[in-house]
Structure formats: C-alpha cells, structure tokens
Amino acid sequence: MDQGGAQLGRIGRSARGSRIGVLVLASALSAGLPGESSPVELAVGARSPIEVRLDAALKAEALASAEIAALVVGETGETLYARDPDGLRIPASNLKLLTALAALDAFGPTHRFITVIATDRSPDEAGAVGELGIRGGGDPGLNSEDWWRLAADLRRRGLAKVDGDLIVDGSYFDAEYWHPEWGEISSRAFHAPVAGLSANYGAFFVRAGPGARAGDPLRVQIDPPLAYFKAENRGETVGPEAKGSLSVARGQASGLAETVVVSGRLRVGAEPKDYARSVRAPALYAGALFKFQLEAMGIEVTGRVRRGSAKQPVELLRHAGRPLSELVRLFLKYSNNAMAEGLVKAIGAQATGEPGNWPSGLAEVRRRLDALEVLGPGARLVDGSGLAPGSRISPRMLVDALQQGASSFRFGPEYVAALPIGGRDGTLEKRTGVPEDRVRAKTGLLGAQRVMALSGFAERANGETVIFSILVNGYRGGVDEAMRAVDDWVAGLVETP
C-alpha cells in the first residue's frame, strides 16, 4: 500500500451473512490487488498466530476486568479474530461511523446545505436595504471564512447598508441545543450546541498569556474578535517561583453578549495557553460574526442582531455550503460532535418536513441502517455522536457498517477517505502506537465511562486489507495505558503474518 493510501481489496460476505459488495476505495489512494497468500492449515481447535497475538495484547494490565468485544474480518469475509463479536458495548465516538453512513445514504456525497440571505426590499440606488434576514438550512460546517465570503458576495452585488436589524433564523432545527442524555453541559467545545444556524461548529477560541511582570492582569484574546464576547479577566500574572493554574469558563449570555470568564494565575514568561469553548446562543453568534464580516467589507449595519423569522420576500443570496463528503471527512477525522448531531437533525428534517430534532432524526437513521442490514438485535442509538453513554452497538455492527459504506458505489470512496490515517491526520495523528499509514480507523473515548474504541480498516503484513472493531468498556487503568493496549492490539493485527 502506498503512503496515505488504502489497499483495493475484496470483502466477501460477513460472518453474519449480510450482503457485501466489492470494497471500493478511492482510486487515487489505491495500490492494486494483493497477491494471493497460501492457505495455512491448522489443526482442529488450534489458534492462528494472529489470534494468539491479539489475545496477548488484551491481557495488558490496563485492560484487566474490562468488558472487551472485538471482531476482525478478512477480504473474503472469513472471521480472523472474534471475541464476543455480538456483545453490546458503549461505542463512544465509533457511533459516528453509523451516522456518517446514514447521512451519505440519505443525501449523497455531493449534497450541499443552503443558507439564505433575504431582505424586505431590493437595494435602492445607494445600495441600502431594510432589515436583513439569515435563514439557516442546517449547515453544520459554516465557519468564519464562509461568513466572510457571504459578506464579500453581497458587497459585489451592490449592498452598501443594512438600515435595520440582522434577523437570525435557526428554525430549520428545533431549539433543543443539547441532548438530554448528555448530562451536565460544560463550556468545552465538545459540548457545542446543535442548531439550524451556527458558526464555527458552535465554538470559539480563547488565548490567555501572562503579563509583563508579576501582578499584571493576564493578556486575553478571543477568536473571532467579536463584540458578542465580553471577557471577564480575573487572571493574574505571578512570579516565576509561584504555582500557576488557569480556568476558562463560559459565563451567561444576555442579549448580544456572552461572557467569557478567565481566572487563575500564570507565571511570568510562561507560554500562552489556548482553549476551545462553546457558545450558548449559536444563531446569535452566527449573526454577530456575519455583522462583523459585513462591517469589515464596508457595509454599514445600523440595527442589532436578534432572533426572529427570516421570511423576507427578496432573496439576495443562496449560499451552498461544503459538499457532504467534506463535512463527513471533517467530523470523522476530528470527531466533531456538533457536526454529527447536526447531520442527525438534518436527516430528520428531510424525512419529515418538520424542524429537525433528535427523535425524528434518529428514527430515520435507524430505518436506513436497518435497510442496509447493519443493525443487529439490541442495538440502541441515543444520539449521533456517541457522547451519550446510553448507546449500545456491537463490533459486528460496526464491521458491517464499514463494509457497507466502503462497498457503496455512490459514496464508498468518500466514506473510506474520511477516516483518520494512522500517524498522519485527525485523531490518529499522534497515536504513535498505531502503525503509520497502515490503518484507517475511527477513534472513540468516553473518560467517565472508561470507554476506548477503535474501528476501521488495516493492511496486514501479507498485504490483505481487513476490517476490524474493538470496543473496550470499563477498563481500570489510566486512559493512556488503555490507549496503548488498544494500539498494541491493532499493531499486532497489522504486523502478524
């Protein structure tokens, strides 16, 4: 297999017997068919070298007493390794593999979500309009650059002044921003809200650095630098011998303002620290960012940003976002929870014609996965990202999902290319125990429930491409130790002849 690529292989029928087509990986990433390996005859009851190696990896002290389920399926569909393969486990972010499959099946890889900019009247001779409405279409990928392009497009079309308010409308989805089974919602970016209109995945960045001398306040920067954010700087610079610790929390949102509280101490000369945090009011955040970009383009906005119904009669612009294939790549590579959940709600909106919500979205996700023969008995889908600990999936279901996704003529190349590559990118970039360039897989981690998961494709030493899934629940060791044990298991899969 060439670097960054994937073996073009054949996957036959799964061990459960579901239909499996040809495993089609992106041709630009392919390296040709492997040579046939000679069969190895084993005595009845004897274990193969790969079974011995993988069992040994799971005896690591960090995994003692853990509930482990795993499955490895070869190119012709034979089971190379199985440990409770139908056992239901908490999948953590491996659930995103199912969400991605359902989204690609529902929309297709070229689908683009539409955001509409409308006004109450056409621009007059001076380029002025009244109020300006922003109608979200559930695009989970809109970022600062997109809002800049929207403003630039409006400027090119002659818009010079908004003589009224910016009205933000996120009613394409319901107003339940956080799933009820996520528990206590923190201000960290992985708890970003899920909304029909949003920006930057519902998140922003805070950089806090020390002042010039002890006693000075900390230097705080917020990106994007919007009036929407109000920094409450309680931090202090301390001497080089003092202990330093820092906290960055989201305060209350009130009108067009959201407080960011920075507290703690940093030593003189210490490196600045960066934090990703989530917003409380995603549509207002998007509107504030759009207002900032409009004004940067020289377009005056006299009013304020407020929520409302953006049903103004004159459409100025229809913005088509990134293709779904790119959105799937982003949320699988970097395990973006808000994007995964946004796609679940979008699937529900498409299926029902009503505002997207978790019940309708998950019902349609399940219907599609059942039609693809992916889900087995006992499967439970609580959300689309795996952040809720109530979901239950087996390794066989994940292997079947990977088989179905890769074998799809409509979106197989896009599905496989969206997975992190061992040692190269995404959440596998710094997993040094995973063989470089030989694994494409989705990671999963839930610290409170002590869940570790990894599912995807691997190239073995004999050139065979296999599909694997390992779900570990309730490990007793530390996170790093458990991760090393799982990585060693995958390394054994790759390296054992």
mmCIF file of C-alpha atoms in Angstrom, residues 67-229:
data_model
loop_
_atom_site.group_PDB
_atom_site.id
_atom_site.type_symbol
_atom_site.label_atom_id
_atom_site.label_comp_id
_atom_site.label_asym_id
_atom_site.label_seq_id
_atom_site.Cartn_x
_atom_site.Cartn_y
_atom_site.Cartn_z
ATOM 1 C CA GLU A 67 -15.571 -5.821 29.049
ATOM 2 C CA ILE A 68 -13.974 -6.282 25.628
ATOM 3 C CA ALA A 69 -15.666 -7.119 22.356
ATOM 4 C CA ALA A 70 -13.746 -7.380 19.092
ATOM 5 C CA LEU A 71 -14.007 -8.682 15.541
ATOM 6 C CA VAL A 72 -11.645 -8.877 12.561
ATOM 7 C CA VAL A 73 -12.961 -9.886 9.130
ATOM 8 C CA GLY A 74 -10.734 -10.685 6.151
ATOM 9 C CA GLU A 75 -11.078 -9.834 2.485
ATOM 10 C CA THR A 76 -13.211 -12.845 1.636
ATOM 11 C CA GLY A 77 -15.438 -12.400 4.670
ATOM 12 C CA GLU A 78 -13.781 -15.003 6.885
ATOM 13 C CA THR A 79 -13.504 -14.262 10.589
ATOM 14 C CA LEU A 80 -9.840 -13.873 11.516
ATOM 15 C CA TYR A 81 -10.469 -12.989 15.147
ATOM 16 C CA ALA A 82 -13.549 -12.830 17.342
ATOM 17 C CA ARG A 83 -14.060 -12.033 20.988
ATOM 18 C CA ASP A 84 -17.720 -11.631 21.925
ATOM 19 C CA PRO A 85 -18.315 -10.021 18.497
ATOM 20 C CA ASP A 86 -22.065 -9.617 19.081
ATOM 21 C CA GLY A 87 -21.640 -8.229 22.579
ATOM 22 C CA LEU A 88 -23.284 -4.841 23.008
ATOM 23 C CA ARG A 89 -20.969 -2.124 24.287
ATOM 24 C CA ILE A 90 -20.884 1.648 24.652
ATOM 25 C CA PRO A 91 -19.318 2.693 21.316
ATOM 26 C CA ALA A 92 -18.315 6.279 22.208
ATOM 27 C CA SER A 93 -17.400 8.145 19.006
ATOM 28 C CA ASN A 94 -17.356 4.953 16.943
ATOM 29 C CA LEU A 95 -21.088 5.641 16.687
ATOM 30 C CA LYS A 96 -20.160 8.402 14.230
ATOM 31 C CA LEU A 97 -19.394 5.664 11.684
ATOM 32 C CA LEU A 98 -23.105 4.837 11.638
ATOM 33 C CA THR A 99 -24.133 8.494 11.476
ATOM 34 C CA ALA A 100 -21.806 9.090 8.530
ATOM 35 C CA LEU A 101 -23.170 6.044 6.716
ATOM 36 C CA ALA A 102 -26.780 7.137 7.247
ATOM 37 C CA ALA A 103 -26.060 10.730 6.179
ATOM 38 C CA LEU A 104 -24.314 9.687 2.966
ATOM 39 C CA ASP A 105 -27.135 7.264 2.242
ATOM 40 C CA ALA A 106 -29.772 9.956 2.876
ATOM 41 C CA PHE A 107 -28.222 12.879 0.990
ATOM 42 C CA GLY A 108 -25.412 11.577 -1.221
ATOM 43 C CA PRO A 109 -21.811 12.859 -1.120
ATOM 44 C CA THR A 110 -22.398 15.946 -3.295
ATOM 45 C CA HIS A 111 -25.292 17.374 -1.276
ATOM 46 C CA ARG A 112 -24.829 20.944 -0.027
ATOM 47 C CA PHE A 113 -26.870 22.635 2.697
ATOM 48 C CA ILE A 114 -28.310 26.027 1.775
ATOM 49 C CA THR A 115 -28.209 29.227 3.838
ATOM 50 C CA VAL A 116 -30.436 32.045 2.572
ATOM 51 C CA ILE A 117 -29.837 35.792 2.945
ATOM 52 C CA ALA A 118 -33.037 37.777 2.350
ATOM 53 C CA THR A 119 -34.345 41.301 2.864
ATOM 54 C CA ASP A 120 -37.623 43.190 2.941
ATOM 55 C CA ARG A 121 -36.889 45.077 -0.286
ATOM 56 C CA SER A 122 -34.366 45.254 -3.084
ATOM 57 C CA PRO A 123 -31.371 47.539 -2.552
ATOM 58 C CA ASP A 124 -32.066 51.147 -3.509
ATOM 59 C CA GLU A 125 -29.787 53.305 -5.649
ATOM 60 C CA ALA A 126 -27.447 53.801 -2.694
ATOM 61 C CA GLY A 127 -27.252 50.049 -2.061
ATOM 62 C CA ALA A 128 -29.344 50.208 1.114
ATOM 63 C CA VAL A 129 -31.893 47.677 2.319
ATOM 64 C CA GLY A 130 -34.041 47.460 5.421
ATOM 65 C CA GLU A 131 -33.735 44.519 7.772
ATOM 66 C CA LEU A 132 -31.604 41.575 6.644
ATOM 67 C CA GLY A 133 -32.613 38.013 7.400
ATOM 68 C CA ILE A 134 -30.340 34.986 7.700
ATOM 69 C CA ARG A 135 -32.251 31.722 7.289
ATOM 70 C CA GLY A 136 -30.266 28.686 8.343
ATOM 71 C CA GLY A 137 -30.609 25.411 6.479
ATOM 72 C CA GLY A 138 -28.882 23.154 8.964
ATOM 73 C CA ASP A 139 -25.367 23.526 7.537
ATOM 74 C CA PRO A 140 -23.040 22.241 10.298
ATOM 75 C CA GLY A 141 -19.897 23.400 8.510
ATOM 76 C CA LEU A 142 -20.252 27.194 8.250
ATOM 77 C CA ASN A 143 -17.107 28.885 9.547
ATOM 78 C CA SER A 144 -15.631 32.392 9.691
ATOM 79 C CA GLU A 145 -14.349 32.165 6.123
ATOM 80 C CA ASP A 146 -17.802 31.246 4.839
ATOM 81 C CA TRP A 147 -19.371 34.259 6.555
ATOM 82 C CA TRP A 148 -16.621 36.457 5.072
ATOM 83 C CA ARG A 149 -17.415 35.094 1.597
ATOM 84 C CA LEU A 150 -21.109 35.773 2.140
ATOM 85 C CA ALA A 151 -20.347 39.371 3.050
ATOM 86 C CA ALA A 152 -17.997 39.731 0.069
ATOM 87 C CA ASP A 153 -20.637 38.334 -2.304
ATOM 88 C CA LEU A 154 -23.227 40.796 -1.003
ATOM 89 C CA ARG A 155 -20.785 43.668 -1.422
ATOM 90 C CA ARG A 156 -20.116 42.640 -5.027
ATOM 91 C CA ARG A 157 -23.859 42.624 -5.619
ATOM 92 C CA GLY A 158 -24.101 46.230 -4.523
ATOM 93 C CA LEU A 159 -25.156 46.012 -0.888
ATOM 94 C CA ALA A 160 -23.790 49.025 0.996
ATOM 95 C CA LYS A 161 -26.057 49.466 4.022
ATOM 96 C CA VAL A 162 -28.439 47.489 6.205
ATOM 97 C CA ASP A 163 -30.802 50.095 7.609
ATOM 98 C CA GLY A 164 -32.318 47.784 10.187
ATOM 99 C CA ASP A 165 -31.674 44.655 12.210
ATOM 100 C CA LEU A 166 -29.933 41.419 11.302
ATOM 101 C CA ILE A 167 -32.525 38.725 11.966
ATOM 102 C CA VAL A 168 -31.185 35.224 12.586
ATOM 103 C CA ASP A 169 -33.479 32.263 11.990
ATOM 104 C CA GLY A 170 -32.404 28.794 13.096
ATOM 105 C CA SER A 171 -35.878 27.274 12.977
ATOM 106 C CA TYR A 172 -34.833 24.604 10.461
ATOM 107 C CA PHE A 173 -33.990 22.660 13.645
ATOM 108 C CA ASP A 174 -35.776 22.649 16.977
ATOM 109 C CA ALA A 175 -34.475 24.716 19.903
ATOM 110 C CA GLU A 176 -33.107 21.775 21.900
ATOM 111 C CA TYR A 177 -29.414 22.563 21.548
ATOM 112 C CA TRP A 178 -28.071 19.878 23.888
ATOM 113 C CA HIS A 179 -29.159 16.255 24.056
ATOM 114 C CA PRO A 180 -30.968 15.439 27.321
ATOM 115 C CA GLU A 181 -28.792 12.368 27.918
ATOM 116 C CA TRP A 182 -25.516 14.269 27.744
ATOM 117 C CA GLY A 183 -25.685 15.030 31.438
ATOM 118 C CA GLU A 184 -24.150 18.197 32.813
ATOM 119 C CA ILE A 185 -23.198 20.514 29.958
ATOM 120 C CA SER A 186 -19.742 22.045 30.215
ATOM 121 C CA SER A 187 -18.383 25.065 28.355
ATOM 122 C CA ARG A 188 -15.871 22.914 26.473
ATOM 123 C CA ALA A 189 -16.111 22.731 22.694
ATOM 124 C CA PHE A 190 -17.194 19.088 22.602
ATOM 125 C CA HIS A 191 -20.445 20.256 24.241
ATOM 126 C CA ALA A 192 -21.199 22.760 21.465
ATOM 127 C CA PRO A 193 -24.899 23.397 20.752
ATOM 128 C CA VAL A 194 -26.667 21.772 17.791
ATOM 129 C CA ALA A 195 -28.621 24.397 15.853
ATOM 130 C CA GLY A 196 -30.184 25.104 12.476
ATOM 131 C CA LEU A 197 -27.981 28.201 12.147
ATOM 132 C CA SER A 198 -24.495 28.260 13.604
ATOM 133 C CA ALA A 199 -20.891 29.262 13.008
ATOM 134 C CA ASN A 200 -17.526 27.653 13.674
ATOM 135 C CA TYR A 201 -19.194 24.466 14.946
ATOM 136 C CA GLY A 202 -20.666 26.484 17.827
ATOM 137 C CA ALA A 203 -17.209 27.131 19.251
ATOM 138 C CA PHE A 204 -14.596 29.854 19.704
ATOM 139 C CA PHE A 205 -11.018 30.112 20.961
ATOM 140 C CA VAL A 206 -9.502 31.865 23.952
ATOM 141 C CA ARG A 207 -5.787 32.564 24.355
ATOM 142 C CA ALA A 208 -4.527 33.599 27.784
ATOM 143 C CA GLY A 209 -0.943 34.662 28.414
ATOM 144 C CA PRO A 210 0.977 36.282 31.266
ATOM 145 C CA GLY A 211 1.533 39.996 31.583
ATOM 146 C CA ALA A 212 4.959 41.649 31.511
ATOM 147 C CA ARG A 213 5.502 41.420 35.275
ATOM 148 C CA ALA A 214 4.103 39.855 38.415
ATOM 149 C CA GLY A 215 0.851 41.481 39.448
ATOM 150 C CA ASP A 216 -0.207 42.359 35.907
ATOM 151 C CA PRO A 217 -3.526 41.035 34.621
ATOM 152 C CA LEU A 218 -3.362 38.234 32.100
ATOM 153 C CA ARG A 219 -3.461 39.036 28.408
ATOM 154 C CA VAL A 220 -6.652 37.590 26.960
ATOM 155 C CA GLN A 221 -7.576 37.272 23.286
ATOM 156 C CA ILE A 222 -10.791 35.811 21.892
ATOM 157 C CA ASP A 223 -11.064 34.480 18.350
ATOM 158 C CA PRO A 224 -13.134 35.522 16.487
ATOM 159 C CA PRO A 225 -12.784 39.033 17.993
ATOM 160 C CA LEU A 226 -16.477 39.886 18.208
ATOM 161 C CA ALA A 227 -18.337 42.402 20.345
ATOM 162 C CA TYR A 228 -20.557 39.418 21.127
ATOM 163 C CA PHE A 229 -17.902 38.197 23.581
#
